[in-house]
Each structure stands twice: as C-alpha cells, then as structure tokens.
Short mmCIF file of C-alpha atoms and ligand atoms in Angstrom, two decimals:
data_model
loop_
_atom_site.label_atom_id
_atom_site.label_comp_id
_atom_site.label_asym_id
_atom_site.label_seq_id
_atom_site.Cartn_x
_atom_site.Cartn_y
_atom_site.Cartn_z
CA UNK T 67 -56.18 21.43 -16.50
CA UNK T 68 -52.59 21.89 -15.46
CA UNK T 69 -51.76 18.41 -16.29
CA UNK T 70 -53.00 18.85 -19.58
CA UNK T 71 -50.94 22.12 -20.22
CA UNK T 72 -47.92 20.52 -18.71
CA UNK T 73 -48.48 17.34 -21.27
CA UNK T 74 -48.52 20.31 -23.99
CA UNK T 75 -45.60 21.72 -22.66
CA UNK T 76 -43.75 18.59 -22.58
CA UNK T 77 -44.85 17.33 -26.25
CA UNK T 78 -43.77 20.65 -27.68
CA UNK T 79 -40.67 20.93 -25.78
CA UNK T 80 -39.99 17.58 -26.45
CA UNK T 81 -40.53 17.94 -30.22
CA UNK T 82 -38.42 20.66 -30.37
CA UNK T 83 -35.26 19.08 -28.90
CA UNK T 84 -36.03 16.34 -30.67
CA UNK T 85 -36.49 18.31 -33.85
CA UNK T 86 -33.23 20.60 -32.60
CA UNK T 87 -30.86 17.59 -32.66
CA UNK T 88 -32.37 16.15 -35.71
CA UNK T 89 -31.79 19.29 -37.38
CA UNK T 90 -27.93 19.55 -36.60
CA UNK T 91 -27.41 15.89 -36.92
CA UNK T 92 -28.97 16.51 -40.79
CA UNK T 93 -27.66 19.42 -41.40
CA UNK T 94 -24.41 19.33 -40.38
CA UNK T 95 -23.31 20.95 -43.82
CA UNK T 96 -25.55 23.97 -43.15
CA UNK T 97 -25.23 25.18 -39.75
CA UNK T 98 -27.07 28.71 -39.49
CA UNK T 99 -29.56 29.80 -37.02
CA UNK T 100 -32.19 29.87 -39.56
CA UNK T 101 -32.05 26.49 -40.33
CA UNK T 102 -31.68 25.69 -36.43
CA UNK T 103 -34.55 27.66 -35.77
CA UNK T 104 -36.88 25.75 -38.58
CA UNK T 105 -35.70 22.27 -37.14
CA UNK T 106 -36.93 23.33 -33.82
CA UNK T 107 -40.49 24.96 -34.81
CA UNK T 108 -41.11 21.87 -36.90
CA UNK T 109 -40.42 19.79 -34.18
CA UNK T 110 -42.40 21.47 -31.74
CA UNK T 111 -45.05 21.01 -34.26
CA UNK T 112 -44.77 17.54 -34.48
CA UNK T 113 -44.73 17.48 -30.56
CA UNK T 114 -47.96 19.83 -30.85
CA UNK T 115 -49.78 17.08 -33.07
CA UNK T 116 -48.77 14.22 -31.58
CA UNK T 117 -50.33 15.65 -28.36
CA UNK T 118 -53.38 16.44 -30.23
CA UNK T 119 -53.34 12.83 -31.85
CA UNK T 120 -53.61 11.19 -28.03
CA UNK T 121 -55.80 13.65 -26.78
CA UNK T 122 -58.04 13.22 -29.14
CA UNK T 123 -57.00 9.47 -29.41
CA UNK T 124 -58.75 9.70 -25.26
CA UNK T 125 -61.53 11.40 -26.23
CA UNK T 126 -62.65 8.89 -28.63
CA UNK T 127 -62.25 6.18 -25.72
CA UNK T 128 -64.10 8.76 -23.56
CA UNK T 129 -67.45 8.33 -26.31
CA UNK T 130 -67.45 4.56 -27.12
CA UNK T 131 -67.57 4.55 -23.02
CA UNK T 132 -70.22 6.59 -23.17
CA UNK T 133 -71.99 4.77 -25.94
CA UNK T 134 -71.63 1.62 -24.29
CA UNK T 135 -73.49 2.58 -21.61
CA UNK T 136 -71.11 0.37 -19.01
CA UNK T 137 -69.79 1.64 -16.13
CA UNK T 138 -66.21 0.45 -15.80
CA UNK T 139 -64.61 3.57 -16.87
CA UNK T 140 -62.17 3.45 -19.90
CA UNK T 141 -58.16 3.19 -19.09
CA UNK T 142 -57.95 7.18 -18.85
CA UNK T 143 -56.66 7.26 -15.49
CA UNK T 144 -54.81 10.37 -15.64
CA UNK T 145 -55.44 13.98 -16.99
CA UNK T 146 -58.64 15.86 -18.12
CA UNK T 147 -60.17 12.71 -19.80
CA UNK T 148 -59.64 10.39 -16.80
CA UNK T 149 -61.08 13.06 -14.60
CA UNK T 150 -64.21 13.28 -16.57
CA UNK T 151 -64.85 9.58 -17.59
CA UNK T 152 -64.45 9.43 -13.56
CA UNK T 153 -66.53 12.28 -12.83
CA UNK T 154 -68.90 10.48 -15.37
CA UNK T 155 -68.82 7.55 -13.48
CA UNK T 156 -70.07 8.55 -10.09
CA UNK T 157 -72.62 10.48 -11.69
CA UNK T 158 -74.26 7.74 -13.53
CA UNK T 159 -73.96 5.18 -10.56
CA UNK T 160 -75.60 7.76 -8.61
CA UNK T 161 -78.37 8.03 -10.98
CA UNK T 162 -78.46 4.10 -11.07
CA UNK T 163 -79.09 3.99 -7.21
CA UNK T 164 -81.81 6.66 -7.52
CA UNK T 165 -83.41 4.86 -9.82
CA UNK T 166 -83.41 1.41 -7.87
CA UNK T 167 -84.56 2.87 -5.35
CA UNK T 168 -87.53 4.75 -6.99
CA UNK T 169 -88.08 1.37 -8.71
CA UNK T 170 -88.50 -0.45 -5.44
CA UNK T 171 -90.54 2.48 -3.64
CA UNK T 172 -92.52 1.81 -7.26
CA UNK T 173 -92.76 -1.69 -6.60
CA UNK T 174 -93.65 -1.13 -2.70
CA UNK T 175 -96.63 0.89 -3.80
CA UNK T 176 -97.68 -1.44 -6.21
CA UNK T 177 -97.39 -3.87 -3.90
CA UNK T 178 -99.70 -2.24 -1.45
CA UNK T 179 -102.71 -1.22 -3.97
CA UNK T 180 -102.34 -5.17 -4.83
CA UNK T 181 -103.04 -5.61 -1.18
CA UNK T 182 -105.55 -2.93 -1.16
CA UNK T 183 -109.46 -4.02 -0.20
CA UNK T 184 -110.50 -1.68 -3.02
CA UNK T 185 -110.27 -2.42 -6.15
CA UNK T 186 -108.18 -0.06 -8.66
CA UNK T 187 -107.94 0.66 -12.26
CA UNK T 188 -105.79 2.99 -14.37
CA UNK T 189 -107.84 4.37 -16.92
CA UNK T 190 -106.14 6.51 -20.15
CA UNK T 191 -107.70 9.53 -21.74
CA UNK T 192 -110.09 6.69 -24.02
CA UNK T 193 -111.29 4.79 -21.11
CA UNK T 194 -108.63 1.65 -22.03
CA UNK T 195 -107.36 0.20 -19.27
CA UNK T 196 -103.94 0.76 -18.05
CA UNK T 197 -103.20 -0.85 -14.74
CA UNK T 198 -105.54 -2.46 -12.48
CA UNK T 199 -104.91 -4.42 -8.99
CA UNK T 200 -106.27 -8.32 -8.22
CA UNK T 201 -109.31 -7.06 -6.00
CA UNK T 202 -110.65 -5.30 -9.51
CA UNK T 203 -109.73 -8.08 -11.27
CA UNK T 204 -112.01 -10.29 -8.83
CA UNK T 205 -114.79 -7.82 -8.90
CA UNK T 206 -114.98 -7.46 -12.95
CA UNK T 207 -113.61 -10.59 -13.73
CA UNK T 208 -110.84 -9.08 -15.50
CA UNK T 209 -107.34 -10.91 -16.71
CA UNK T 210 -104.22 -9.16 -16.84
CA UNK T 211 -102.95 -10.85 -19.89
CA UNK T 212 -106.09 -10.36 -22.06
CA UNK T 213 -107.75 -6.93 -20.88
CA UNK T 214 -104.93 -4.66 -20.83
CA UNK T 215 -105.58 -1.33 -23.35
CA UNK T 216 -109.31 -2.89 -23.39
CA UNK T 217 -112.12 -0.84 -23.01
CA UNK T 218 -112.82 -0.84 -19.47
CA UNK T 219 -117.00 -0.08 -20.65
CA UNK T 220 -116.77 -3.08 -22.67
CA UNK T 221 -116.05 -5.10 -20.30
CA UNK T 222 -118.14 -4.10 -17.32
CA UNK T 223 -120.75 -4.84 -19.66
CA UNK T 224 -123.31 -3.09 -17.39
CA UNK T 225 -125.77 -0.96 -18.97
CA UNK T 226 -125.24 1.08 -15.53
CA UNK T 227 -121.65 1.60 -16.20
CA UNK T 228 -122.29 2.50 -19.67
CA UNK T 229 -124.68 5.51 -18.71
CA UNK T 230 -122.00 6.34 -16.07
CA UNK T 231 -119.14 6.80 -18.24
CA UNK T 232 -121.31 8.20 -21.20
CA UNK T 233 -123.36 11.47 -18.65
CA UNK T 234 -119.52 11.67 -16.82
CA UNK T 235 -120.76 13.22 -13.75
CA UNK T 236 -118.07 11.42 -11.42
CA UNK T 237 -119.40 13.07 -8.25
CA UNK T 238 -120.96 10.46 -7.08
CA UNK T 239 -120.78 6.74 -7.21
CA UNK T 240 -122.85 4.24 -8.72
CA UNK T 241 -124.20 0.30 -7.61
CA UNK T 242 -123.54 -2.32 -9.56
CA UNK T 243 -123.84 -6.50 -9.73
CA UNK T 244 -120.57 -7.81 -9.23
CA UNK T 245 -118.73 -11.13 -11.79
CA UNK T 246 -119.03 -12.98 -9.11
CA UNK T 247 -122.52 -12.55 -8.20
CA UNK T 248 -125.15 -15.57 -8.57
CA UNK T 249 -129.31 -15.59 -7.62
CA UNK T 250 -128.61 -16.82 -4.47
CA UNK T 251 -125.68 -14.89 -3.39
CA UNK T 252 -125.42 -11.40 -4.85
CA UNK T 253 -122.33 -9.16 -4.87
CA UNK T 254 -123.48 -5.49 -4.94
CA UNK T 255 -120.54 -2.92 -5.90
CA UNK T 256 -119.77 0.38 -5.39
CA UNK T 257 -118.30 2.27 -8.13
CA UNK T 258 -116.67 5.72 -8.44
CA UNK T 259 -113.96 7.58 -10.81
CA UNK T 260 -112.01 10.23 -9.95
CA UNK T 261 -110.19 12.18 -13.06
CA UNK T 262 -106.75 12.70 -12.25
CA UNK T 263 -103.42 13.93 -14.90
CA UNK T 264 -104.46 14.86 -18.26
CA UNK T 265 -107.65 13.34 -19.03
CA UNK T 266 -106.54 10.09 -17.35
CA UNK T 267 -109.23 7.84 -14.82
CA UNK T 268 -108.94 6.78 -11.43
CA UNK T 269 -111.42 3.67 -11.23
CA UNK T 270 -112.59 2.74 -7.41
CA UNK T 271 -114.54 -0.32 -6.73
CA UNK T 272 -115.37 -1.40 -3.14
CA UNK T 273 -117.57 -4.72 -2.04
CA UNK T 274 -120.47 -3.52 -0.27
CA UNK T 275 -122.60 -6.28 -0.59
CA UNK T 276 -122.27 -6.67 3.74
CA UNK T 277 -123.15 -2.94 4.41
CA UNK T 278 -126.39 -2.98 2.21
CA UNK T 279 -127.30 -6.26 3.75
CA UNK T 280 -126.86 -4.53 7.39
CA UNK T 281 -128.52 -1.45 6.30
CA UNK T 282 -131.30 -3.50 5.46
CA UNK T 283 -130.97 -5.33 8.58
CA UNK T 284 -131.55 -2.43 10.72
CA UNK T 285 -134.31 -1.31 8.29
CA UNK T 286 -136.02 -4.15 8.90
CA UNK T 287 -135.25 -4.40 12.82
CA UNK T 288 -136.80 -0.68 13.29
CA UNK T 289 -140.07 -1.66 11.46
CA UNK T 290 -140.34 -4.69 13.06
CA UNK T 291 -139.40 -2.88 16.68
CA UNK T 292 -141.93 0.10 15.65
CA UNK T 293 -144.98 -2.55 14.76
CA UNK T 294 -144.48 -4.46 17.85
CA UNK T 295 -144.57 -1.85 20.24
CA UNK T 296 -147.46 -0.06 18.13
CA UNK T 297 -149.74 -3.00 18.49
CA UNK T 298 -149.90 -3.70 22.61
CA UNK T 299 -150.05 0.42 22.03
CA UNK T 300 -152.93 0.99 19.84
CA UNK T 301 -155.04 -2.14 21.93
CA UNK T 302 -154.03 -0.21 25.08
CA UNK T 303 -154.95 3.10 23.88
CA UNK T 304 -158.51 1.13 22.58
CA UNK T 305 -159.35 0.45 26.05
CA UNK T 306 -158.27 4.03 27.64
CA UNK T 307 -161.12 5.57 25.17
CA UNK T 308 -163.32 3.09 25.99
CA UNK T 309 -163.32 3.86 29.54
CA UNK T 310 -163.36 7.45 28.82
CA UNK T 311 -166.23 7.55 26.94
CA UNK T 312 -168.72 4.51 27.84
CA UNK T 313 -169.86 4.40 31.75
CA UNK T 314 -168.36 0.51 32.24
CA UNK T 315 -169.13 -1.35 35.47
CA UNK T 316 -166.84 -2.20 38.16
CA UNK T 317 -166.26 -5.69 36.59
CA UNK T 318 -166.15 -4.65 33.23
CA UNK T 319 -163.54 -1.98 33.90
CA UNK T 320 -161.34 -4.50 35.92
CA UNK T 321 -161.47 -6.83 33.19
CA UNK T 322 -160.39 -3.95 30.91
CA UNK T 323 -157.89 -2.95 33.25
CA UNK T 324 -156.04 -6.74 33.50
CA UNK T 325 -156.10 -6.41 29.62
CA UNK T 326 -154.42 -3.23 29.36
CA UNK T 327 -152.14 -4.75 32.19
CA UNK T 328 -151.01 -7.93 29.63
CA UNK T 329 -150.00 -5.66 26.58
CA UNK T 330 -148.37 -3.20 29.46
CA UNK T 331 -146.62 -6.57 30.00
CA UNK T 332 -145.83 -7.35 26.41
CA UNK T 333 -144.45 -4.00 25.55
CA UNK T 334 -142.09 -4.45 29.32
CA UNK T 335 -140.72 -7.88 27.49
CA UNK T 336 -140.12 -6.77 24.49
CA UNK T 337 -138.24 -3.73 25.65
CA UNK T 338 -136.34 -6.25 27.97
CA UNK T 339 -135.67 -8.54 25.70
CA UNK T 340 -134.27 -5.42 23.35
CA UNK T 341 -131.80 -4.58 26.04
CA UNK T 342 -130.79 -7.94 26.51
CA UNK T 343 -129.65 -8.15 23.19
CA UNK T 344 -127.96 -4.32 22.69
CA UNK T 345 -125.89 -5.42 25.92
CA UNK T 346 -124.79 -8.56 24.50
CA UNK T 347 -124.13 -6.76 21.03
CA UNK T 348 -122.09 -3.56 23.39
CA UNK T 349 -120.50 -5.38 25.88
CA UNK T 350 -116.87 -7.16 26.12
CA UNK T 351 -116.28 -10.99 25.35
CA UNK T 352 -117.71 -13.25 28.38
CA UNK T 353 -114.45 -13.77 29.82
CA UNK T 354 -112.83 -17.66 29.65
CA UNK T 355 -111.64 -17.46 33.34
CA UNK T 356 -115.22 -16.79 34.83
CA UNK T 357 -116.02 -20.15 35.80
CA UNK T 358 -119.66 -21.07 37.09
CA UNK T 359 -120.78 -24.19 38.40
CA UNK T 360 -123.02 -26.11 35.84
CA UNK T 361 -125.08 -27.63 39.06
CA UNK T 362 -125.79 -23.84 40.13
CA UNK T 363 -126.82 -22.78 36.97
CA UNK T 364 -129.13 -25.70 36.21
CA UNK T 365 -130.79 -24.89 39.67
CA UNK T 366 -131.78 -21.54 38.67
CA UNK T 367 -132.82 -22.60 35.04
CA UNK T 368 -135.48 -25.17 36.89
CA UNK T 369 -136.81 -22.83 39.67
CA UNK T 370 -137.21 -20.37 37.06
CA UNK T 371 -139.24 -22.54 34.65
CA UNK T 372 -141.05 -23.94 37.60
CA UNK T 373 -142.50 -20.87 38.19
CA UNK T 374 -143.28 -20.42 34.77
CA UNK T 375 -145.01 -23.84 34.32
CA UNK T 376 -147.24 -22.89 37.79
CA UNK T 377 -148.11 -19.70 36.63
CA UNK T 378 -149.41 -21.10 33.09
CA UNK T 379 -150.93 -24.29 35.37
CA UNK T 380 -152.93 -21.78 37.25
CA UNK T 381 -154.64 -20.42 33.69
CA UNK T 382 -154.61 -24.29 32.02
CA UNK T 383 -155.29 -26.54 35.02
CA UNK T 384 -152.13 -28.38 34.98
CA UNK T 385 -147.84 -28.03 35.29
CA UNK T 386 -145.66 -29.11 33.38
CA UNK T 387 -143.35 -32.39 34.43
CA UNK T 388 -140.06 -30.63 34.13
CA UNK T 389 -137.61 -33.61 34.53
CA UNK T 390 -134.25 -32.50 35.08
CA UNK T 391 -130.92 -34.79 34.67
CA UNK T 392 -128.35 -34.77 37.32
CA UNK T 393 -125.91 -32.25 35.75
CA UNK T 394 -122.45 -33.18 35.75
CA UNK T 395 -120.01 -31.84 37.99
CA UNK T 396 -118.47 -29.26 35.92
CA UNK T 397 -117.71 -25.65 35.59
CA UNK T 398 -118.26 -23.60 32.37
CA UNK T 399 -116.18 -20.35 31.64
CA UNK T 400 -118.33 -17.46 30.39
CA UNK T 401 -121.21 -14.83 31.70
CA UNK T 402 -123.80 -16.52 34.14
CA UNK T 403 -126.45 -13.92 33.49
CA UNK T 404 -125.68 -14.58 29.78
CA UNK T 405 -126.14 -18.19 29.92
CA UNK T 406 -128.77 -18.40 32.07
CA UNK T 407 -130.88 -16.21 30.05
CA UNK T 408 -129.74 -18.03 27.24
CA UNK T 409 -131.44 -21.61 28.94
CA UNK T 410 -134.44 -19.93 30.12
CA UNK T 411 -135.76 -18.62 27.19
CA UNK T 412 -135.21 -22.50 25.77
CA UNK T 413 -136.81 -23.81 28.66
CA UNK T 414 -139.83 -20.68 28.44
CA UNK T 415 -140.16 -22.06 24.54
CA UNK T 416 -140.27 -25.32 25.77
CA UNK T 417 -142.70 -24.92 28.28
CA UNK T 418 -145.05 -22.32 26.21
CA UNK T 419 -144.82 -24.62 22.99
CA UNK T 420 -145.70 -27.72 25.06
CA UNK T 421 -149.35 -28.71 25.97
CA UNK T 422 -150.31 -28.07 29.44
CA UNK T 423 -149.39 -31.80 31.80
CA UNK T 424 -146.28 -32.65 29.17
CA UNK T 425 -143.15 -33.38 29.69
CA UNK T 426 -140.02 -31.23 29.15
CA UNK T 427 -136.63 -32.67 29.56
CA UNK T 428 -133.42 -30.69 30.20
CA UNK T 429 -130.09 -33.16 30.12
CA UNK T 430 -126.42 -31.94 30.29
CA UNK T 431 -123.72 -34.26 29.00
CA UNK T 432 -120.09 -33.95 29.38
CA UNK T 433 -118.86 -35.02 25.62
CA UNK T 434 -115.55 -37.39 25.15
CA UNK T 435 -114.27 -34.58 23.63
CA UNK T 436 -114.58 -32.15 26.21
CA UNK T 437 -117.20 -30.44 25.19
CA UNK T 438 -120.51 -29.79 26.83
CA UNK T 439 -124.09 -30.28 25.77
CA UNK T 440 -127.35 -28.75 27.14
CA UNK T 441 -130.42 -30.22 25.77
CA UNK T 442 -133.73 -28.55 26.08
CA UNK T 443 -136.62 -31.38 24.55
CA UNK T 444 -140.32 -30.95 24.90
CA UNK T 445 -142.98 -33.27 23.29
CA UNK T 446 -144.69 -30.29 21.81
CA UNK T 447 -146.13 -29.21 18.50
CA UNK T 448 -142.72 -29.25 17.49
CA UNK T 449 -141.61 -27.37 14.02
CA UNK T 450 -142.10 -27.86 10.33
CA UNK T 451 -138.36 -27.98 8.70
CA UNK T 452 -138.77 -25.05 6.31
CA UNK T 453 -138.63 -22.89 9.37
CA UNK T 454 -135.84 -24.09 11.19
CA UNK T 455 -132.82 -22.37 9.08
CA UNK T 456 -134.94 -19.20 10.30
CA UNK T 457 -135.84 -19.64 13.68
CA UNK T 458 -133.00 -17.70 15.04
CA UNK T 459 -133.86 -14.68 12.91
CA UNK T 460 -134.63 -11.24 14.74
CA UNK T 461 -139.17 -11.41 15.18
CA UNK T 462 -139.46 -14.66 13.22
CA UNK T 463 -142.14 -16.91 14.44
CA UNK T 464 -143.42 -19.83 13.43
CA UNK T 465 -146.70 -19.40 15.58
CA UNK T 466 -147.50 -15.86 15.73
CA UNK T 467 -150.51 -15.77 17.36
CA UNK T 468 -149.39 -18.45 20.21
CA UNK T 469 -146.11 -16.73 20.46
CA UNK T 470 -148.29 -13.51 22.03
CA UNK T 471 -150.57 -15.38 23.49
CA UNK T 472 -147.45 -16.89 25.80
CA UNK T 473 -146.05 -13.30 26.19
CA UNK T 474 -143.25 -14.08 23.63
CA UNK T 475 -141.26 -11.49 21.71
CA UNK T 476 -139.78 -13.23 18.95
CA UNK T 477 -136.79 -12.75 20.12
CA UNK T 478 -135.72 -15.32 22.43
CA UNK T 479 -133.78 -17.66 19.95
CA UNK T 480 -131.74 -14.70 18.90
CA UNK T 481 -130.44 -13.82 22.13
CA UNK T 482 -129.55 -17.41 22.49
CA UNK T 483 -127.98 -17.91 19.74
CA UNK T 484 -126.05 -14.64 19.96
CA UNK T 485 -125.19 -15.87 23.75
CA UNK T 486 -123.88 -19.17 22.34
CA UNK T 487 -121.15 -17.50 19.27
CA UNK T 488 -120.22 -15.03 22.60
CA UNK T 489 -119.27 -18.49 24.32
CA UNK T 490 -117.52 -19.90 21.13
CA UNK T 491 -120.42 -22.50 21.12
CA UNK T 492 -123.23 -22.51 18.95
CA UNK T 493 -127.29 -23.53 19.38
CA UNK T 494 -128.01 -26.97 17.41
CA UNK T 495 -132.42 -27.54 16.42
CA UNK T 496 -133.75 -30.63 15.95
CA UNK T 497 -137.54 -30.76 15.90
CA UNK T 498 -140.26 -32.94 14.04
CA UNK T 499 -143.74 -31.32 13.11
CA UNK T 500 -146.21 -32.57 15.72
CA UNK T 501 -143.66 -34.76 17.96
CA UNK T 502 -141.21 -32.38 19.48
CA UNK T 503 -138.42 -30.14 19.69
CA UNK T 504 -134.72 -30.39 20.81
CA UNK T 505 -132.56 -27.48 20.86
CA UNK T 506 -128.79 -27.98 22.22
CA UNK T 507 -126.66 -25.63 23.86
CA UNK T 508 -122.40 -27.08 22.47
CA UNK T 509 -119.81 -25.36 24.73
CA UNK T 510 -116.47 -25.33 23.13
CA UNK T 511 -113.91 -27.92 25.50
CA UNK T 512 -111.67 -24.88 26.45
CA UNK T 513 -114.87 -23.38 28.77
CA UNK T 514 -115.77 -26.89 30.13
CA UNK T 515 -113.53 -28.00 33.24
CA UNK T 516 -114.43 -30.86 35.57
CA UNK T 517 -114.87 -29.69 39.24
CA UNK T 518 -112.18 -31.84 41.50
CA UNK T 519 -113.82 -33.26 43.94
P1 ADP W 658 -140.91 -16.28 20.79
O1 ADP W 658 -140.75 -15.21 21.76
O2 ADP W 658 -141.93 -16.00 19.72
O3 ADP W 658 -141.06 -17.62 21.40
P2 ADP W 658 -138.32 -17.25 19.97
O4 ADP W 658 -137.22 -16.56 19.24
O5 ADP W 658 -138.03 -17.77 21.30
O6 ADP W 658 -139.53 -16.25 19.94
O7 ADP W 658 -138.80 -18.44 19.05
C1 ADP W 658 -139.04 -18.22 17.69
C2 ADP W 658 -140.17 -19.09 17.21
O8 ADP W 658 -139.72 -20.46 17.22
C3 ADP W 658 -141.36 -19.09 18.11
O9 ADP W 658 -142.24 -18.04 17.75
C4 ADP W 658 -141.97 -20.43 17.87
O10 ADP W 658 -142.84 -20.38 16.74
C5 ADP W 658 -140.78 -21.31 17.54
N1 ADP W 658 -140.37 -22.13 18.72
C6 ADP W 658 -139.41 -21.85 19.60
N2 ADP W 658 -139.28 -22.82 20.53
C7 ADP W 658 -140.19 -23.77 20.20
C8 ADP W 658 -140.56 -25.02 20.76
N3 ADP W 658 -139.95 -25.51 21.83
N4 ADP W 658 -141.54 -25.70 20.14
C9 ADP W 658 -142.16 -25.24 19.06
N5 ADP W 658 -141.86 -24.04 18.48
C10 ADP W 658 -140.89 -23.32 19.05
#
C-alpha cells in the first residue's frame, strides 16, 4: 500500500515539474503565478492519469491471469498487483495440492472397494447405477462400459430382487442365484442395501455359496450323529424292558445281555471315531520334523489287524492271510497316532469287506520321485464305481447293513482321508465290483526321508 501511494506521489509530483517547466518554457511571454500555478495542476493531472492508466493497465494483466487459469504469475513483480497475483499464486497451488491429494486418497479408496471380497454398487435416488466394484460386476454379470445409469432391477433380472426393491424394507438381506451359477455348481448370494445421502443406495453383495453348503454340512452331520446313536439306543433300551417285564432264563438273559453289550460297543466306536475326527479338525498341523520309522509303524498296523482278523476267525472259522511287504527303510514326517489310525481303519475295511480265509495285501513303495505309497488291497466284494467319488463322505456306506454288522461307523474313510490332506498327501481308490479293492496312502517327498544305514 505504501508503494502504491509513493508511485502516486511520484506520478503527480513528477507531472507537475514536468508540467511546471513546460509551462515557463511556453509561456515565457506570460509569466504570472496564475499561469504557473495552472501548468503545474495540469501536470499533476497528467501524472495522476498516467498512474491510473498503468494501474489499471496491471490490473487487466492481473484478470487475463486469472482467466487463464495458469499459474505462472503475470510480470507484476512489484506493488499491490504483484503482491496479489503472488498472494494468488500460493493460494491456488495450495488448493492444487489439496486436491491431488484428495484425488489420490479418492483413488486409494477406490482402489480398496475394487479389492474388496464384497461386492459394491452405487445406486442414485432411481435405482440407476452409479459406481460399482469388479466383485459385483462378477456376481451380476455386469460391464462397466454398458450398465452404467442402468437400472440396477433390470438387470438383476431376479423376480427376488424385484420384490426387494419394490416392498423396500432394507433391514434385512435377501438370497439370490448368482450370473455365474450353473445346475451343477450353484452360486447362492447374499444381498442387502443400505440407504445412505439423499435418497441414494448402498448395494452389498457377498458369495455365500461355502457357508450355506457348511451349514448344511453340519445339518446333515447332527442328523446323521443323532440317528446313529438313537438306533444301538432304542435296540438297547428294547432289551432293558424286556428284561423288566418278561421273567427270561439265565441263558436267555445272557444272550440279551451280549446283545445289549454289541450296540454298547457300537455307540463306544462311533463316539471314538467322533473324537478322532474333532481332534484332527482342532488340533495343529502334524509337524514335518516328527519323523517315524515306516518299519515301526507297519508293525503296529499288522499286530493290530491280526487281532482283528482272529477275533472275526473266532466268529467265521477262519483268519485272514494278511501278507505284509518288507517296508522300506524310511522315515515319514507327520503324527504317528494320526497315521496309524489312518492305516488301520484301511486295513479294518479290508479285513471286514473281505471273506473270511482271503487274502489282504499291504505293500509300501518308495516312488522315484520321492514320494511314498501305502497300499491296502483285499480280494473282497470290492465297490461299484458310482460310489467311489463318495466313499470318503461323513456316514456314507456302500453296505449298510455289513458295515454294522462289522462294528463300522461310517466314518473310517473320512478320518483317513482328512489324516492324509493333514500330511499334504491324499487317499487314491481303486476297486472293481466283485474282485477287490485298493486304496493308497501318497506321502508328499518332503515327509519321506531314507533312514542311513
Ligand atoms: P465303515 O465304518 O462303514 O466301514 P468307512 O468310511 O470305513 O465306513 O467306509 C465307507 C464305506 O466304504 C463302507 O461302508 C463300505 O461300504 C465301503 N468300503 C470301505 N472299504 C471297503 C473295502 N475294502 N471293500 C469294500 N467296501 C469297502
């Protein structure tokens, strides 16, 4: 502000010398104070306008700067126009790096509902569609360059949405078929808005296609547990009231008594067999430094299916042949309890699915690869191939009624193959309806190392 009044100063001043020596250089025939006087306020004028002239000349550069919208400043280095186009200046680069940097946290957000498991869509007052991230896109088959400002109703094309959308009672969400679902795999979706602004639609959509199938799962797994421990139950409870009420002999109530004493057994498997598998389900990975020798654990596999093959010999009249390979001298990483229970229940199958007198084979091979194979064959009734994809299922059993009648639970291939994906390995079948079974135990090379002699 001084600066300016000083440039003032100095174009008035200035015009009035200028306009004092003008005045006695042209009037040299008139030389009176008036005159004087009159050449120096005119001059001062002059001074005045020419000031106002540049000043205003400035602020003119000052607005086409402005208009341009650039942000080199104007030459208006000095005085109350260079201040402000400066002034100016900072403020609008300020503004520029506030608004990079809300355009990147913009862009970082973005970035992260892309990313986002969910899928989300930006619905406007009408329902069109506004934004929406690639995990909607791949639920509702939608296409960014085509469905924008669509109808997001129209193209859900889901009666289910439609009613949704038309009762607009948002407080709950709703199940629906996804694009991508076909007959044989279904994708179920949960959907859900959530008003938000004025009148505007927050869209959620989440996959839950895996958490209906496990709910179902345990559905399933609680009837199945409930009907087989009802049934030894209700036989059990059968003979109790029988004994009660009817006076039985001594014979007939020890005959009753070794009956209740087999379903006492069943329901003791079963519940075994049910911890087995909640302990392999709740405990840590088998570790891949615990290394047990294959020759041990073989050992215990046969004495334990000896035993087996005895006891059934002393109800059929004759034992199995239970012919063993030598086992190669190596060690395999993992749990021991976990993989023998794993080979027993093969070789209990093996044994219990074989007629009485035949022969099951166990062989152990030490692959080129490294990796190990276990193989568990009988020459029993072996399996019809419509079962096998399902033989590892929770209760499924080919043979129901021989599966009891051998004290199984149904559950013995799932424990082995749950043993198996513990161990990185995995449980092969091979069986041929009236010839014979082979199921193989593959351990992955890194659990497999060669004992030095
Ligand atoms: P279970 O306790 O009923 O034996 P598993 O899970 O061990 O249950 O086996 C599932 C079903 O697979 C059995 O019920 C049986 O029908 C069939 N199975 C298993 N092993 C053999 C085998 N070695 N030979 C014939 N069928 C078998």
């Amino acid at each position: 502000m001084t600066w300016r009044l000083l440039t003032l100063i100095f174009f008035l001043f200035a015009g009035a010398v200028v306009g004092a020596v003008l005045g006695v250089e042209f009037n040299r025939w008139a030389v009176n104070d008036l005159q004087t006087l009159s050449s120096v306020a005119l001059g001062g004028l002059v001074g005045g306008l020419l000031w106002f002239a540049l000043d205003s000349w400035r602020l003119f550069a000052y607005l086409d700067w402005l208009k341009s919208g650039s942000l080199e400043p104007p030459a208006l280095n000095a005085g109350l126009w260079g201040e402000i186009a400066d002034r100016t200046r900072r403020r609008l680069r300020n503004l520029q790096t506030g608004l990079r940097e809300s355009d990147q946290r913009l862009d970082d957000f973005l970035g992260a509902i892309q990313a986002s498991p969910t899928g989300v869509i930006l619905l406007d007052k009408e329902g069109r569609i506004e934004w929406f991230n690639q995990m909607s896109a791949q639920h509702f088959g939608l296409d960014i360059q085509r469905d924008l400002q669509q109808f997001f109703v129209n193209l859900a094309r889901d009666p289910e949405v439609s009613r949704y959308f038309h009762v607009a009672d948002f407080t709950g969400d709703i199940v629906v078929m996804g694009r991508a679902s076909t007959p044989t795999r279904p994708v179920r979706l949960s959907v859900q808005v959530y008003p938000y602004g004025r009148g505007r639609q927050l869209l959620l959509s989440r996959d839950v296609t895996a958490v209906e199938q496990a709910e179902a799962m345990r559905r399933d797994f609680v009837a199945n547990v409930s009907h087989e421990i009802r049934t030894p139950l209700t036989v059990m409870a059968g003979f109790i009231e029988t004994m009660q009420s009817l006076p039985l002999s001594q014979t007939e109530q020890s005959r009753y008594l070794d009956l209740m004493g087999q379903q006492a057994d069943r329901m003791q498997s079963l519940v075994n067999d049910l911890l087995v598998l909640s302990k392999l389900e709740g405990s840590p990975m088998p570790s891949p430094y615990a290394w047990c020798s294959l020759e041990d654990l073989l050992k215990k596999v046969k004495q334990d299916a000896t035993v087996l093959s005895e006891h059934l010999a002393g109800l059929t009249g004759s034992a199995h042949q239970l012919a063993f390979a030598p086992a190669p001298a190596v060690s395999v990483a993992g749990s021991m309890t976990e993989m023998l229970s794993a080979l027993t229940n093969l070789t209990h199958n093996a044994v219990r699915y074989t007629p009485a007198g035949a022969r099951v084979d166990l062989c152990a091979q030490l692959l080129a690869d490294g990796r190990l194979t276990i193989a568990v064959s009988d020459s029993g009734m072996g399996i019809a191939p419509e079962h096998l994809p399902r033989l590892t299922e929770r209760f499924y059993r080919v043979d129901r009624s021989r599966s009891r009648e051998t004290g199984g639970t149904g559950l013995g291939l799932a424990i082995v193959k749950h043993v198996m994906q513990r161990h990185g390995g995995e449980l092969r079948i091979e069986s041929q309806l009236g010839k014979g079974s082979c199921f193989t135990l593959v351990f992955p090379a890194n659990r497999v190392q060669a004992i030095q002699a």
